[in-house]
Short mmCIF file of C-alpha atoms in Angstrom, two decimals:
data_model
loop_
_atom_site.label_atom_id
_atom_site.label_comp_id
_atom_site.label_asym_id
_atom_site.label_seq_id
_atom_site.Cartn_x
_atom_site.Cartn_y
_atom_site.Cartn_z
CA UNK A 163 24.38 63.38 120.36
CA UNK A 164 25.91 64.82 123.31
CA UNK A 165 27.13 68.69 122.96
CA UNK A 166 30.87 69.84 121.82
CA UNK A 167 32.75 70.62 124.77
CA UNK A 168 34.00 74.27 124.10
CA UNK A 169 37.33 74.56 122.60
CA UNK A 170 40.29 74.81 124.81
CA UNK A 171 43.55 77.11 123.64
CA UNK A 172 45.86 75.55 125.87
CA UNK A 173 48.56 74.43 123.32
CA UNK A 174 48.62 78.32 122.13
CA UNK A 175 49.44 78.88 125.89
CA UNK A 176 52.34 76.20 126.07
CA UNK A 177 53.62 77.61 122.43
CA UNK A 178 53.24 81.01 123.64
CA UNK A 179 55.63 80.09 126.80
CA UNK A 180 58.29 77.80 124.57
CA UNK A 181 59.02 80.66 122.37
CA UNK A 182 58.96 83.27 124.97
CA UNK A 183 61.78 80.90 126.87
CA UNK A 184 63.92 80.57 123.43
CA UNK A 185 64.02 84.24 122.50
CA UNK A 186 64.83 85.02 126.33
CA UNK A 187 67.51 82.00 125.96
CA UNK A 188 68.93 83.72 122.94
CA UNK A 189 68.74 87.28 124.22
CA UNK A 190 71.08 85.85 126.98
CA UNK A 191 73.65 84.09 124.62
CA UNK A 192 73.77 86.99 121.99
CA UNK A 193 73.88 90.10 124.32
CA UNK A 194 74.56 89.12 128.32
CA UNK A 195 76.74 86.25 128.09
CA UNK A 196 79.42 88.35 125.87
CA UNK A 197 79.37 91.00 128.72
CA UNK A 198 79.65 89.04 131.41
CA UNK A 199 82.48 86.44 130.55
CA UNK A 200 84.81 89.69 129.48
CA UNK A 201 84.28 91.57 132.32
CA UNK A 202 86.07 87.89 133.70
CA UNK A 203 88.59 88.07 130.91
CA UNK A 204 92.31 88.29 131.76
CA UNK A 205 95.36 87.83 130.26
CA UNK A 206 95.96 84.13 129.22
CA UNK A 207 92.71 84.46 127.46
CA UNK A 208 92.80 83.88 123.84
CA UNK A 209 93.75 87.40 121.91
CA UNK A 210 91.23 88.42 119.36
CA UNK A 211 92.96 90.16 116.82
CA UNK A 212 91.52 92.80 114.31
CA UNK A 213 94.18 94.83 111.84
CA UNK A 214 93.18 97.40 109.49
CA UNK A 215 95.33 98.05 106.94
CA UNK A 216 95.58 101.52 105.39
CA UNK A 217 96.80 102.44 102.24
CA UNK A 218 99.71 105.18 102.21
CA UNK A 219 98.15 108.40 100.62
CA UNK A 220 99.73 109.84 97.83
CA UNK A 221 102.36 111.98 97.72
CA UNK A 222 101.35 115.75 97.24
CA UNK A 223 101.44 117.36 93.73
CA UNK A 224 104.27 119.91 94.80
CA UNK A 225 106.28 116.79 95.02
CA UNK A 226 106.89 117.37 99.38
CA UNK A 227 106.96 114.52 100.85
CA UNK A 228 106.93 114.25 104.75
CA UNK A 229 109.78 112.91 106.43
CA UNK A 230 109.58 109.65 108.46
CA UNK A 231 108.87 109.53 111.89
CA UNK A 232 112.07 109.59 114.18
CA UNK A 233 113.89 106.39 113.84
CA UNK A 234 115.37 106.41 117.75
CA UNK A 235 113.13 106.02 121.20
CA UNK A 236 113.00 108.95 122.88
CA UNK A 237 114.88 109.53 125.93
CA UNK A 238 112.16 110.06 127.84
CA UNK A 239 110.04 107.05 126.92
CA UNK A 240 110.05 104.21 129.12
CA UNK A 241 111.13 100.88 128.10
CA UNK A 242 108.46 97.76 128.96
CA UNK A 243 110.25 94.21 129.70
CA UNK A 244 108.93 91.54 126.71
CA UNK A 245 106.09 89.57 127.16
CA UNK A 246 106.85 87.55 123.83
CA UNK A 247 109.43 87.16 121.85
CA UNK A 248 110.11 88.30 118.20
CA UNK A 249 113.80 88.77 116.17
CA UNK A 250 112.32 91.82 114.19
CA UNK A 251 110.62 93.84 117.13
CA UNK A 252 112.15 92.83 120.46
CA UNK A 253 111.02 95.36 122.42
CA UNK A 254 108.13 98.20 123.38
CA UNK A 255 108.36 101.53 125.23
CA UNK A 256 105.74 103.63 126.16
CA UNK A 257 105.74 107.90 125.99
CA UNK A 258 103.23 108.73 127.76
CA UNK A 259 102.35 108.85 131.52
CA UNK A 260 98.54 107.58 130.64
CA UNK A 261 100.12 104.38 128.70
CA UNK A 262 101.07 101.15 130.28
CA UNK A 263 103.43 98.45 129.12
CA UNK A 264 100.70 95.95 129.53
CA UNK A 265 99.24 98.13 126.29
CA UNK A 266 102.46 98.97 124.99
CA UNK A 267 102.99 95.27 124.57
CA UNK A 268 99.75 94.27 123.09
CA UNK A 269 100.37 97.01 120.34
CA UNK A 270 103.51 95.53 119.95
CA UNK A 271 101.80 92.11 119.52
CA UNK A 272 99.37 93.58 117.22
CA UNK A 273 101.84 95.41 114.88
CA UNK A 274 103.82 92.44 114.81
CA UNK A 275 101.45 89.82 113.77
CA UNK A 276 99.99 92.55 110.82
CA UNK A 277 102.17 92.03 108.02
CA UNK A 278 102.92 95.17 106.40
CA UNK A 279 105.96 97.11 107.23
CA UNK A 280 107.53 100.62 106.68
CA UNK A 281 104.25 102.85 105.97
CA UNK A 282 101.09 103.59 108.01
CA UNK A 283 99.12 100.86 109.18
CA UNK A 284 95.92 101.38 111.54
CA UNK A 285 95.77 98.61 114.40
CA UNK A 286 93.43 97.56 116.83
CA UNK A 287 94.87 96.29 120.42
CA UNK A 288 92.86 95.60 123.31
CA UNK A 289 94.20 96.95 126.84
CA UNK A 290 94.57 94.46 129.40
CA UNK A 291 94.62 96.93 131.88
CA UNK A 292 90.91 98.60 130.87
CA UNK A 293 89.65 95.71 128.07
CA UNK A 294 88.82 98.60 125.90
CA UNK A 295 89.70 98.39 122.26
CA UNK A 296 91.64 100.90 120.73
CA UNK A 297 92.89 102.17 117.53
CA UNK A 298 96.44 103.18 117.17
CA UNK A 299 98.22 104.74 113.98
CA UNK A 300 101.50 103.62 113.29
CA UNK A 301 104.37 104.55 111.29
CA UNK A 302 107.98 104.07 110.98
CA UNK A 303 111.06 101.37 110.02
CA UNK A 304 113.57 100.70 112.65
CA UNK A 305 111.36 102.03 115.34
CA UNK A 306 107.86 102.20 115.06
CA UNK A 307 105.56 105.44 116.53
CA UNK A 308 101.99 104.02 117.42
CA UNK A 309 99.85 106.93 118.85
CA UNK A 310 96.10 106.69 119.43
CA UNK A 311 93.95 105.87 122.23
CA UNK A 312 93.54 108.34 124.93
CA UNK A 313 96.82 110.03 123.84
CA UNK A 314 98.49 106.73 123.98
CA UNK A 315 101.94 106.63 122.16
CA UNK A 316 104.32 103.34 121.89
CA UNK A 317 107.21 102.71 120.29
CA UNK A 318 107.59 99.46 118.89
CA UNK A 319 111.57 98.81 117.90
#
């Protein structure tokens, strides 16, 4: 009888490569690809919306309750044209220098489509100017104050 050739690992060398090639293909479609088609993003890309809802807190024992934000604009906020249209809040402004109307109106989108009215509510909008997300507090009835960010305010109204 002849002698056994020697045994050849090969096929642990082929299964070694397939699943280094699948967790490099999944690295890429978890982590990279994400990153690289929002850096592309822009703004007639579908909205991803996240709302957090808070609940009011409780009045105080003494029985003082806070007042309600003021219910006019400001005169010097400025006023941001409509990107969509709504019959309960037709319009955004923004109050400060480092807040655009591009943000002003996606907070205005945001608070919008969130359906609680008249007390705090916590909302998440996404800047089309920077696509960062950021969390904005808002209160109020006829207008709405929405301040978060990096000392973003908007009034929704």
């Amino acid at each position: 009888m002849p002698p056994r050739p020697p045994k050849s690992y090969a096929w642990l060398w082929v299964l070694l490569g397939v699943v280094t090639v699948a967790l490099v293909a999944v690295v890429v479609y978890v982590w990279v690809l994400p990153l690289v088609l929002n850096d592309n993003s822009d703004e007639n890309t579908a909205r991803t919306e996240t709302v957090v809802i808070t609940s009011p807190a409780a009045a105080p024992q003494n029985g003082v309750v806070t007042p309600a934000p003021n219910e006019s604009v400001p005169a010097s906020a400025a006023r941001c044209g409509s990107v969509f249209s709504n019959n309960e809040f037709t319009t955004s402004a923004v109050g400060t220098s480092v807040t655009s109307c591009e943000f002003a109106e996606e907070v205005r989108y945001q608070y919008v489509s969130q359906g609680r009215r008249g007390g705090p509510v916590s909302i998440s909008a996404v800047s089309p100017v920077t696509g960062t997300r950021y969390s904005m507090n808002c209160a109020g009835n006829k207008v709405v104050t929405c301040t978060g960010g990096n000392n973003a305010v908007v009034y929704v109204y």
